[in-house]
Coordinates of C-alpha atoms and ligand atoms in Angstrom, one line a residue:
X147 CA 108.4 100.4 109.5
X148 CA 109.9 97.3 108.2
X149 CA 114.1 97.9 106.5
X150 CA 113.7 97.6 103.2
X151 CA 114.3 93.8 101.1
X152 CA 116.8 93.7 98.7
X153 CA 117.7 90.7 96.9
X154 CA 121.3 90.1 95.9
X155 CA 121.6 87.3 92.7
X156 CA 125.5 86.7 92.1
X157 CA 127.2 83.3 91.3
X158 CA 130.4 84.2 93.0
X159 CA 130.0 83.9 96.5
X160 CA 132.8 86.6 97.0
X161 CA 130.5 89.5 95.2
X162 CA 127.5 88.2 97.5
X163 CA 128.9 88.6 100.5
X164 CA 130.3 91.6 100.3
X165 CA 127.1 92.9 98.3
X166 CA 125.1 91.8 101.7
X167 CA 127.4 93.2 104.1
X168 CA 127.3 96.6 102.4
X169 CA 123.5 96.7 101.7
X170 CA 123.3 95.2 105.3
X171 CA 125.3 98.0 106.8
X172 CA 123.5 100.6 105.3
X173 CA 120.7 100.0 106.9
X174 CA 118.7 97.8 105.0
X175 CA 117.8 94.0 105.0
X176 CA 119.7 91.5 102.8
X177 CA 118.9 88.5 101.1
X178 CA 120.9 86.3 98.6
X179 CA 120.6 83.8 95.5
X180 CA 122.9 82.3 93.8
X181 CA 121.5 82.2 90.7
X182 CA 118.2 84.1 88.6
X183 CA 116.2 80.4 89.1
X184 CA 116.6 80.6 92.6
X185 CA 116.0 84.2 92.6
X186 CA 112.6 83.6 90.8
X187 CA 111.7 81.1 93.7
X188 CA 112.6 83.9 96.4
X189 CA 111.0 86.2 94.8
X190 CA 107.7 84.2 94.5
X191 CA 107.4 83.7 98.3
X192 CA 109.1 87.3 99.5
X193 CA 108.2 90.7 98.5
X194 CA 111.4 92.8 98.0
X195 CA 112.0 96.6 97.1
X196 CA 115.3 96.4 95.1
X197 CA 117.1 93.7 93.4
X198 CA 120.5 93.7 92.4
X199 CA 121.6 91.0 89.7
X200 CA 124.9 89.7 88.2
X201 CA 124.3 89.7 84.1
X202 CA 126.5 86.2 83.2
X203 CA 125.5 83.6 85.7
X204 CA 124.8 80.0 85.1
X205 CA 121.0 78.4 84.2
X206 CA 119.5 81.9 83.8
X207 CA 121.2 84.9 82.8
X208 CA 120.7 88.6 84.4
X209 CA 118.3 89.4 81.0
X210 CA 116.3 86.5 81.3
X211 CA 116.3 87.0 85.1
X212 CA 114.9 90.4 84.3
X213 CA 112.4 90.2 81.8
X214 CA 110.8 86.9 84.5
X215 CA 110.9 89.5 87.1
X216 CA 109.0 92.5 85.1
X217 CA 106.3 89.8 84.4
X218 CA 106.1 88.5 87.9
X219 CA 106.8 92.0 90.2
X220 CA 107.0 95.3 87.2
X221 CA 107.0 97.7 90.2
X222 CA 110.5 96.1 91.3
X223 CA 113.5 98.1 90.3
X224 CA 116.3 95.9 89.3
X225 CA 119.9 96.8 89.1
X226 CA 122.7 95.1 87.2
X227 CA 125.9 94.7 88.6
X228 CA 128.7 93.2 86.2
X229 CA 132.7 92.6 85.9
X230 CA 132.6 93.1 82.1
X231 CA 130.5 95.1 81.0
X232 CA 130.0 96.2 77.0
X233 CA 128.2 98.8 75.8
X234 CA 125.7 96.3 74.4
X235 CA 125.4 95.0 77.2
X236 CA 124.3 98.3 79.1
X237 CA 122.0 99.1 76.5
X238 CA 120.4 95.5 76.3
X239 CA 119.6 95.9 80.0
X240 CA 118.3 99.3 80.1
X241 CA 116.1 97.9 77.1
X242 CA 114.9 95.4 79.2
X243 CA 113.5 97.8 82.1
X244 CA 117.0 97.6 84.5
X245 CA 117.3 101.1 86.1
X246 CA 121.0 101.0 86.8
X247 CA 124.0 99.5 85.8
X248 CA 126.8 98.9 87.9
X249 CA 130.4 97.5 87.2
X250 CA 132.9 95.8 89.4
X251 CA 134.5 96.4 91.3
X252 CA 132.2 98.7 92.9
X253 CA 132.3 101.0 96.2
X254 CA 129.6 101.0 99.0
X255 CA 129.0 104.9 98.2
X256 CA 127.9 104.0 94.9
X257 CA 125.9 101.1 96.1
X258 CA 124.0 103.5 98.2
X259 CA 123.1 106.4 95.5
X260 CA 121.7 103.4 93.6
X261 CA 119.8 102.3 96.4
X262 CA 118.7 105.5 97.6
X263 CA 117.3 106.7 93.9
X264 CA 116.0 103.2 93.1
X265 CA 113.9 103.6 96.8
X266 CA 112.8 107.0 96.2
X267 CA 111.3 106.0 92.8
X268 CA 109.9 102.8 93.9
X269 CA 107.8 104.7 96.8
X270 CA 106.6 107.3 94.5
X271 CA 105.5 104.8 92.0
X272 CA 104.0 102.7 94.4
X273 CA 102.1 106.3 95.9
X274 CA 100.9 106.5 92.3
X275 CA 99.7 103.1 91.8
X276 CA 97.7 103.5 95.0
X277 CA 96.1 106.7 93.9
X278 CA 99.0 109.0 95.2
X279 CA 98.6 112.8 94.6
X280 CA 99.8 115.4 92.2
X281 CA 102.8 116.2 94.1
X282 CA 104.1 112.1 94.0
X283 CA 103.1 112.6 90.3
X284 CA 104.9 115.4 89.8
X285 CA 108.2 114.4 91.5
X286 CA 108.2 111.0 89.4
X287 CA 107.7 112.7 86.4
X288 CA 110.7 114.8 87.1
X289 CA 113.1 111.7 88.1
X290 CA 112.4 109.9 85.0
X291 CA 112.8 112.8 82.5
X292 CA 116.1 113.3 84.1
X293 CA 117.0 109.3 83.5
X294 CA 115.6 109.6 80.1
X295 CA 118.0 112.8 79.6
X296 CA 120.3 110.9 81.4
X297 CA 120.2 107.8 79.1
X298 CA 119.8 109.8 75.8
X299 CA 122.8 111.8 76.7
X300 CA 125.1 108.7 77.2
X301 CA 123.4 106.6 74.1
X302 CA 124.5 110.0 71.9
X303 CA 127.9 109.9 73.8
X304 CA 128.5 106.5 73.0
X305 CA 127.4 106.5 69.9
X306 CA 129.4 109.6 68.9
X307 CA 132.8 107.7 70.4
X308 CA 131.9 104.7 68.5
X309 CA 131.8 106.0 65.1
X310 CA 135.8 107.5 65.7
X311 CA 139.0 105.5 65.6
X312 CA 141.8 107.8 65.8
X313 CA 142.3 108.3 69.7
X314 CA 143.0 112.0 69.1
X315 CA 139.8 112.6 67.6
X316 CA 138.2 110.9 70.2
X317 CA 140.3 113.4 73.0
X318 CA 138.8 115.7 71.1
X319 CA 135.0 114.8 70.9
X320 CA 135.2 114.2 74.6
X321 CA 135.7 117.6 75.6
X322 CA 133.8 118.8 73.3
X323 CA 130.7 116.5 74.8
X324 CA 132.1 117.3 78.6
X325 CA 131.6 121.1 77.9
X326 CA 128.1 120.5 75.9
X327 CA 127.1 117.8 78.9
X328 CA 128.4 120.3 81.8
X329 CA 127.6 123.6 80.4
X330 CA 131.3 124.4 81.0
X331 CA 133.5 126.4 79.2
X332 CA 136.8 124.5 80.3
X333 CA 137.3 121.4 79.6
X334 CA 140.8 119.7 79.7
X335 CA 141.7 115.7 78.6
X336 CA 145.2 114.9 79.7
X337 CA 146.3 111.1 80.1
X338 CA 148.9 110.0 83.1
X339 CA 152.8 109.4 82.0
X340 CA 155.6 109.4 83.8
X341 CA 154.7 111.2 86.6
X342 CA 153.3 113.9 84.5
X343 CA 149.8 114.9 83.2
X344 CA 149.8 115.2 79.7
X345 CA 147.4 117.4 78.3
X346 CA 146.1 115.7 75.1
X347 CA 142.7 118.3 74.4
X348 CA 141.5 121.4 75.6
X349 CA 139.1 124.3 75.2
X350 CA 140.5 127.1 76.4
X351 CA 144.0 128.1 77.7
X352 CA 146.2 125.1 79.8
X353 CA 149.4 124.0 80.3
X354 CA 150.8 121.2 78.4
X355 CA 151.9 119.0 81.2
X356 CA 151.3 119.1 84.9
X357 CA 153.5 117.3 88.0
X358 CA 151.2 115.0 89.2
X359 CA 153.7 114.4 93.0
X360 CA 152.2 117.0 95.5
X361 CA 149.4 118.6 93.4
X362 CA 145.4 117.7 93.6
X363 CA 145.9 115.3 90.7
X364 CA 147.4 113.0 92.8
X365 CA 144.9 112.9 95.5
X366 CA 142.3 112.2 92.9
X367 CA 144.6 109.3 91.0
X368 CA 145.1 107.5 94.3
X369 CA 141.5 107.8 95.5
X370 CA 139.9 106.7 92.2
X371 CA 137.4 109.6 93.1
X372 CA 135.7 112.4 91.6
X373 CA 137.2 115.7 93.4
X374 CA 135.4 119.3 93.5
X375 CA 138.2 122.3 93.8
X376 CA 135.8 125.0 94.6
X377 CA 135.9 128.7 93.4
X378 CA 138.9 130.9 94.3
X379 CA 141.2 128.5 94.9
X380 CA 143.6 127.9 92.2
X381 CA 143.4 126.0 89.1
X382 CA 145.8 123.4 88.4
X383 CA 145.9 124.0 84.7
X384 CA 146.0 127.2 84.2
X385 CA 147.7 128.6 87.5
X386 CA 144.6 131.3 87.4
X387 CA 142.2 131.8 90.3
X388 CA 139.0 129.7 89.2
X389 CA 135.6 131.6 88.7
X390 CA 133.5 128.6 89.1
X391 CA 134.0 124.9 91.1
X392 CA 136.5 122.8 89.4
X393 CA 135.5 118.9 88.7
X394 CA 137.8 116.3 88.3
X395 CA 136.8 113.0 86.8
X396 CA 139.2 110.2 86.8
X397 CA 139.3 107.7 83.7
X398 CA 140.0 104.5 84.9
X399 CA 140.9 101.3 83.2
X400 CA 141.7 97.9 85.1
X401 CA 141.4 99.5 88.5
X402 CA 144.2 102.0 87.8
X403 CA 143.9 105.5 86.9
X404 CA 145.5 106.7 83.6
X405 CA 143.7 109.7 83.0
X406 CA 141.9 112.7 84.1
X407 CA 139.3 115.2 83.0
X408 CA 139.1 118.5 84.3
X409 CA 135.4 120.6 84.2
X410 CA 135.3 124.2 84.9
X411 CA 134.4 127.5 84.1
X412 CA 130.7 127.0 84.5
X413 CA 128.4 128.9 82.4
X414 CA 125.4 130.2 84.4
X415 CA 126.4 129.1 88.1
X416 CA 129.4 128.8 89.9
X417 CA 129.1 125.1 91.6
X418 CA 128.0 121.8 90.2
X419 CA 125.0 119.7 91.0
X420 CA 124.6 116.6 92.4
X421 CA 123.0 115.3 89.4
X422 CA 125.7 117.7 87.2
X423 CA 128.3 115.2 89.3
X424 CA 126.6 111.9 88.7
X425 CA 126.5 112.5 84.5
X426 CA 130.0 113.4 84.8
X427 CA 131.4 110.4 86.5
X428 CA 128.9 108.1 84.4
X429 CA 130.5 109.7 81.4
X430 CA 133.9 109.2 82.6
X431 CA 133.5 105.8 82.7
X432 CA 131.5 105.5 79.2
X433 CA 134.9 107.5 78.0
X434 CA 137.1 105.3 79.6
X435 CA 135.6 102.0 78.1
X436 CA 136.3 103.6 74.7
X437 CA 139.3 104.4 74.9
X438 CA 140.6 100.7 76.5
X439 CA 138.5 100.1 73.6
X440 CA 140.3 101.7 70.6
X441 CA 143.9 101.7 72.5
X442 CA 143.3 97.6 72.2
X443 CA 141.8 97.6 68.6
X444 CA 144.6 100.2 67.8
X445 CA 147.4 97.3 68.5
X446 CA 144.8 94.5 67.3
X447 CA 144.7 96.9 63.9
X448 CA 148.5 97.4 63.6
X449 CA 149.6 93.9 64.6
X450 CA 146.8 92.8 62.4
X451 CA 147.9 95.6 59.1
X452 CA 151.9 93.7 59.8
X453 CA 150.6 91.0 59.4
X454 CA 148.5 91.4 56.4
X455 CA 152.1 93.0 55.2
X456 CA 153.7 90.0 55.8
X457 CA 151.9 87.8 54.1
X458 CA 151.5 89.9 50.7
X459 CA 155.3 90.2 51.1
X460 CA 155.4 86.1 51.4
X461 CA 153.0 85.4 48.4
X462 CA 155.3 88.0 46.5
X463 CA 158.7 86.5 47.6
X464 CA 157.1 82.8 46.2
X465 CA 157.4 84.5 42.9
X466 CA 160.3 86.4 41.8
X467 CA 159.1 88.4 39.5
X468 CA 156.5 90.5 41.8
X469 CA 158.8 90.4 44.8
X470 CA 158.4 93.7 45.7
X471 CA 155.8 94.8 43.5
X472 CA 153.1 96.1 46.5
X473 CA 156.0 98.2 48.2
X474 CA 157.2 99.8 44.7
X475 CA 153.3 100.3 44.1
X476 CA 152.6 102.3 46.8
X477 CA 155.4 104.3 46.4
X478 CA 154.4 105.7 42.8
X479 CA 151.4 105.9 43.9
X480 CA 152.6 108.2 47.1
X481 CA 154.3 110.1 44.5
X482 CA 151.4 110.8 42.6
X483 CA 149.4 111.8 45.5
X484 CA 152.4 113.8 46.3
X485 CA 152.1 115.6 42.6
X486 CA 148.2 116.4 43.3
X487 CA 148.9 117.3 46.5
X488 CA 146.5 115.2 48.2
X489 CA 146.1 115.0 52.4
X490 CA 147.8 113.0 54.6
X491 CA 144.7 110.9 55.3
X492 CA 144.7 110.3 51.9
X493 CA 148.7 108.9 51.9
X494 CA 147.6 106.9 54.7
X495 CA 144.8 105.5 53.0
X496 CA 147.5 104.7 49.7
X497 CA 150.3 103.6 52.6
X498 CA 147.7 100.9 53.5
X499 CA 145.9 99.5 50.8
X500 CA 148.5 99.8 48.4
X501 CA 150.7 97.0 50.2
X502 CA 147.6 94.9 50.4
X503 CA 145.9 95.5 46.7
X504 CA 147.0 92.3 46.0
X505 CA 146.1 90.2 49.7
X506 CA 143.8 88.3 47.7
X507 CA 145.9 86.5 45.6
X508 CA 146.3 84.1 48.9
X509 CA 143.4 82.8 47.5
X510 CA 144.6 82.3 43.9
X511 CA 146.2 78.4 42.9
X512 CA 149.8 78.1 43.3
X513 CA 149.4 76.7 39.8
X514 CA 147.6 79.7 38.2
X515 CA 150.0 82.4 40.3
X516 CA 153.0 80.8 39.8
X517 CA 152.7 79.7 35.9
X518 CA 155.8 80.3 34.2
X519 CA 153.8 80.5 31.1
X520 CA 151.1 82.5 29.2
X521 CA 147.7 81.7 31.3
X522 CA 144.6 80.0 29.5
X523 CA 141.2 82.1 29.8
X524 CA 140.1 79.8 32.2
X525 CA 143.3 80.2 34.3
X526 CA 143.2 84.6 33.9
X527 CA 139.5 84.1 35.0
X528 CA 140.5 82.3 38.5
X529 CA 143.2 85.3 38.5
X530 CA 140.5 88.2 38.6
X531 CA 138.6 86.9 41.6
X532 CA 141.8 88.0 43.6
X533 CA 140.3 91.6 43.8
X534 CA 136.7 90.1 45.5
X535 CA 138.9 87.8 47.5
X536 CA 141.4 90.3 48.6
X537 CA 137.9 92.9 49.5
X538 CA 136.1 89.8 51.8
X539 CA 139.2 89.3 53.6
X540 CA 139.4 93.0 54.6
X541 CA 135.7 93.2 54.5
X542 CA 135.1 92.5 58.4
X543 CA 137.3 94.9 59.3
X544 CA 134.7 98.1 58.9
X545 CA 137.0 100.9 59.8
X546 CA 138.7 99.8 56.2
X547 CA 136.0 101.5 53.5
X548 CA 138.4 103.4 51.5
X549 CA 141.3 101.0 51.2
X550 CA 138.8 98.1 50.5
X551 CA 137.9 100.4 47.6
X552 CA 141.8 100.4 46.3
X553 CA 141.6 96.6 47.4
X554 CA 138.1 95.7 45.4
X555 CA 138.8 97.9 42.2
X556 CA 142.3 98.4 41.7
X557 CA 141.6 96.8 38.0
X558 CA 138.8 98.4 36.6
X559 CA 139.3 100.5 34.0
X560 CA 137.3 104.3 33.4
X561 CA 135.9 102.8 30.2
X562 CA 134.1 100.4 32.2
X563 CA 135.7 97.6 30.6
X564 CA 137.4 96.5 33.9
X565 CA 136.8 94.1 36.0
X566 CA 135.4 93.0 38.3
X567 CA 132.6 95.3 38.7
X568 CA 132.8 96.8 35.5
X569 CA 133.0 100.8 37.2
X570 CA 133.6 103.7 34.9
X571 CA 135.6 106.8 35.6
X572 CA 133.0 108.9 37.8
X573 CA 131.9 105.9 40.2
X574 CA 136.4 104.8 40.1
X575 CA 137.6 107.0 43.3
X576 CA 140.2 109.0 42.8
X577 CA 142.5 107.0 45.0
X578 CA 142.2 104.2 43.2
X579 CA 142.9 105.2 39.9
X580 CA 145.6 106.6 41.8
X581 CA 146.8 103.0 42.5
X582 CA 145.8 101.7 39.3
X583 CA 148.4 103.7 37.2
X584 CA 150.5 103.1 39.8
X585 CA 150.3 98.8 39.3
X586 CA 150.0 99.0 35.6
X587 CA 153.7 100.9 35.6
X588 CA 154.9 98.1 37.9
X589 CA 153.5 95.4 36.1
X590 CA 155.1 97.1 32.6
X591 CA 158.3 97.1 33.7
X592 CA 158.7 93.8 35.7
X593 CA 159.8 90.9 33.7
X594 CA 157.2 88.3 33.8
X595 CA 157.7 84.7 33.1
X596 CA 156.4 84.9 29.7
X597 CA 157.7 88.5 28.4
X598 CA 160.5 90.5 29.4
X599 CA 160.2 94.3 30.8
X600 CA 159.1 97.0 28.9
X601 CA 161.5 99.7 29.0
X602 CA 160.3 103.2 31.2
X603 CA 159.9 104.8 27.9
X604 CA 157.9 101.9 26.6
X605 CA 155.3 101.5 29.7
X606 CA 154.9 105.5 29.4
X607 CA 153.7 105.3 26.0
X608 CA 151.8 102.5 26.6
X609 CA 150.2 104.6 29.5
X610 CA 149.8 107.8 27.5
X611 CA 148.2 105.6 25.0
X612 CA 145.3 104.3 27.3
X613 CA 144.9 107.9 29.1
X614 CA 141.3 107.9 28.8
X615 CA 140.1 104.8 27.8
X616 CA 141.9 102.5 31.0
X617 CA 143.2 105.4 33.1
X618 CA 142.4 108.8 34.5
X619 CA 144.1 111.5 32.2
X620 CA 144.7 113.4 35.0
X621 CA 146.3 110.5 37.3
X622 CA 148.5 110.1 34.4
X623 CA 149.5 113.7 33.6
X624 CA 150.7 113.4 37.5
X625 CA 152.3 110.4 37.4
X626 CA 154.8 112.0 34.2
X627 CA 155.7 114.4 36.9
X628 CA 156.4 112.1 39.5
X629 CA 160.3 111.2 40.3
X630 CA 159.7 107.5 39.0
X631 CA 157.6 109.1 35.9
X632 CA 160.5 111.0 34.7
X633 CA 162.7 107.6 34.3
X634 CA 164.1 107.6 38.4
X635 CA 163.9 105.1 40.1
X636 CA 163.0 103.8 43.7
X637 CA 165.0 102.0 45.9
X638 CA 163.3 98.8 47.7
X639 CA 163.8 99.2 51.5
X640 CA 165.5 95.9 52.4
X641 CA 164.1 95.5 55.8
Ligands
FE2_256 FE1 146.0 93.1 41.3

């Protein structure tokens, strides 16, 4: 019987050749393009069993190349094989009929599980197609409910990690996933530092930190490689003899290791199976592309929120009478939600918008912000935009909802006589009638070009006097027992 073909497609020579050599040493015959027109051509003239494809490559991509190629040859499985992959990316290509995805740098083992499955599907297609028997049938049927699971599992997975932010609610959903995925009862997250493993989530008893220097771990950071402990040996987490096999994933990010996941504690059978070992490793590496992920829009968000800070603090500094206004703001307004004793979430929400309430008077002419005089109609018009403006340049951001609220409607009123939507009390969110008392106090008793400051006692009437009509009576009964509400005041933190 003649090797099997497989067609390699890669525009960098490097990935090529060593794709050939591998495919070449396992046994089976190589061929090469250079690009998805010249593997079109090829693939015209040559019948192949397996085609593996690079997805960015010049004149025709790896999609294109695969959608020609289910025209031309549907039976032909085709594999992707890419540096940087995204999870679109993935999903785009399994949408388009590719049976595997594979990222570099890649190792000739996995290049032969994807060849080997890929074969053995091909063949029982191809038995099918030519009238093949119940038992071809059958065994087909079987492969692709397990890639559908397969596939379904990872779409929920990824779709589950994409909807958190907060890295330690994301530890936390993967082990809860791992256990659910694995049918395992203990499941352990711990990331790599200083020469320790920290545990970061857990089901079920574990140490907090493990030496990495003569223990399994280390074995499995400097392989890169899954690692199986089996039953009665010890377990490096708890110290305890285990009851089932042991599996350790490694999360890797830029070729290095910096975390591990630890399965055990089977329910139902005491070792894992191949296919048990193949969802674990694929999740791994979904788990680890999130979290590169959200670790690099963590210091994209904070670099991004200090800068947002900044700038408020530099429109504010242009005008001396609301320097310092956002950072007094959101500290009434953390009193308050001290006072109704409100979450932390909740302070973090105020901690963030409350500096940028105001981000959108960037927008507003130097002229109209600056005016040492009263302001014309026309003038106080161009003014309230800044709550629209200050809401479309936070609005790309979607992990902002809530403080894009405090952002968008930080002047409307419970009447509904605000602006600018014109909200009344029940559709106003708590927090931002929070931060609306909060300004109004500010704005009292700052001097303004055009009047001088009300006194506390003053802007408290004034407040008492619109509990009801402008603000919530009950954000206003807090604020009265707030330090700065009872006449203290609040020291700006020169930084
Ligand atoms: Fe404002």
């Amino acid at each position: 019987m003649d090797k099997p073909k497989i067609l390699i497609i890669d525009d960098d020579p490097v990935v090529r050749d060593v794709l050939s050599q591998i495919v070449d040493s396992l046994g089976f015959c190589s061929d090469i393009a250079v690009d998805g027109v010249e593997g079109l051509r090829k693939l015209n003239n040559t019948k192949y069993d397996l085609i593996f494809t690079d997805l960015n490559m010049p004149k025709m991509d790896g999609l294109e190349f695969l959608r020609e190629v289910k025209s031309i040859s549907p039976l032909t499985p085709v594999a992707i094989i890419t540096g940087y992959p995204t999870l679109e990316d993935a999903v785009d290509a399994i949408r388009e009929g590719a049976k595997d995805f594979i990222t570099k740098p890649f190792k000739s083992e996995q290049i032969k599980t994807t060849i080997e499955r890929l074969l053995r599907e091909r063949m029982l297609l191809r038995g099918i197609s030519s009238g093949g028997n119940a038992v071809s049938v059958n065994e087909l049927y079987k492969e692709v409910v397990k890639r559908l699971e397969e596939i379904a599992i990872l779409q929920s997975v990824s779709t589950e990690l994409d909807e958190l932010y907060d890295n330690n609610e994301i530890y936390e959903r993967i082990v809860f996933m791992a256990s659910r995925l694995l049918t395992a009862n203990e499941v352990c997250f711990g990331i790599l530092s200083n020469g320790y493993l920290r545990i970061k989530s857990a089901t079920g008893k574990t140490k907090k930190e493990i030496p990495i220097a003569g223990s399994v771990l280390e074995k499995v950071i400097k392989d890169k490689e899954y690692h199986v402990i089996p039953s009665g040996e010890t377990n490096p987490f708890t110290e305890t003899k285990l009851k089932t096999e042991l599996l350790l994933i490694p999360l890797v990010t830029n070729n290095e290791v910096f975390g591990l996941l630890s399965i055990t504690n089977k329910i139902e059978a005491v070792n894992f199976t191949e296919d048990e070992i193949y969802l674990a490793i694929t999740f791994g590496k979904k788990v680890s592309l999130r979290i590169e992920n959200n670790t690099l829009y963590e210091i994209f968000y904070t670099t991004l929120i200090n800068t947002l800070k900044s700038l408020v603090v530099s429109i504010e500094a242009r005008d001396s009478y609301t320097m310092h206004h956002s950072e007094r703001v959101t500290n009434y307004a953390l009193q308050i939600c001290d006072v109704m004793k409100l979450s932390k979430e909740e302070k973090e929400i105020i901690q963030f918008g409350g500096y940028l309430h105001d981000i959108g008077k960037i927008g507003v002419k130097d002229t109209v912000l600056l005016k040492p005089s009263r302001l014309t109609e026309e003038e106080m018009d161009e003014i309230k935009r800044h709550p629209i403006i200050g809401e479309s340049i936070i609005r790309p951001l979607r992990m902002f909802t809530s403080e894009k609220d405090l952002i968008l409607m930080h002047h409307e009123r419970i009447d509904g006589n605000g602006y600018p939507l014109g909200l009344t009390g029940d559709k106003i969110p708590l927090l931002v009638k929070i931060l609306t008392v909060a300004d109004t106090y500010d704005a009292m008793t700052s001097t303004r070009p055009y009047r001088a400051a009300l006194s506390h006692a003053a802007a408290i009437k004034e407040l008492q006097r619109c509990s009801g009509t402008q603000f919530d009576p009950e954000v206003v009964k807090a604020f009265l027992q707030t330090p700065v509400g009872r006449g203290g005041y609040y020291e700006i933190q020169e930084k």
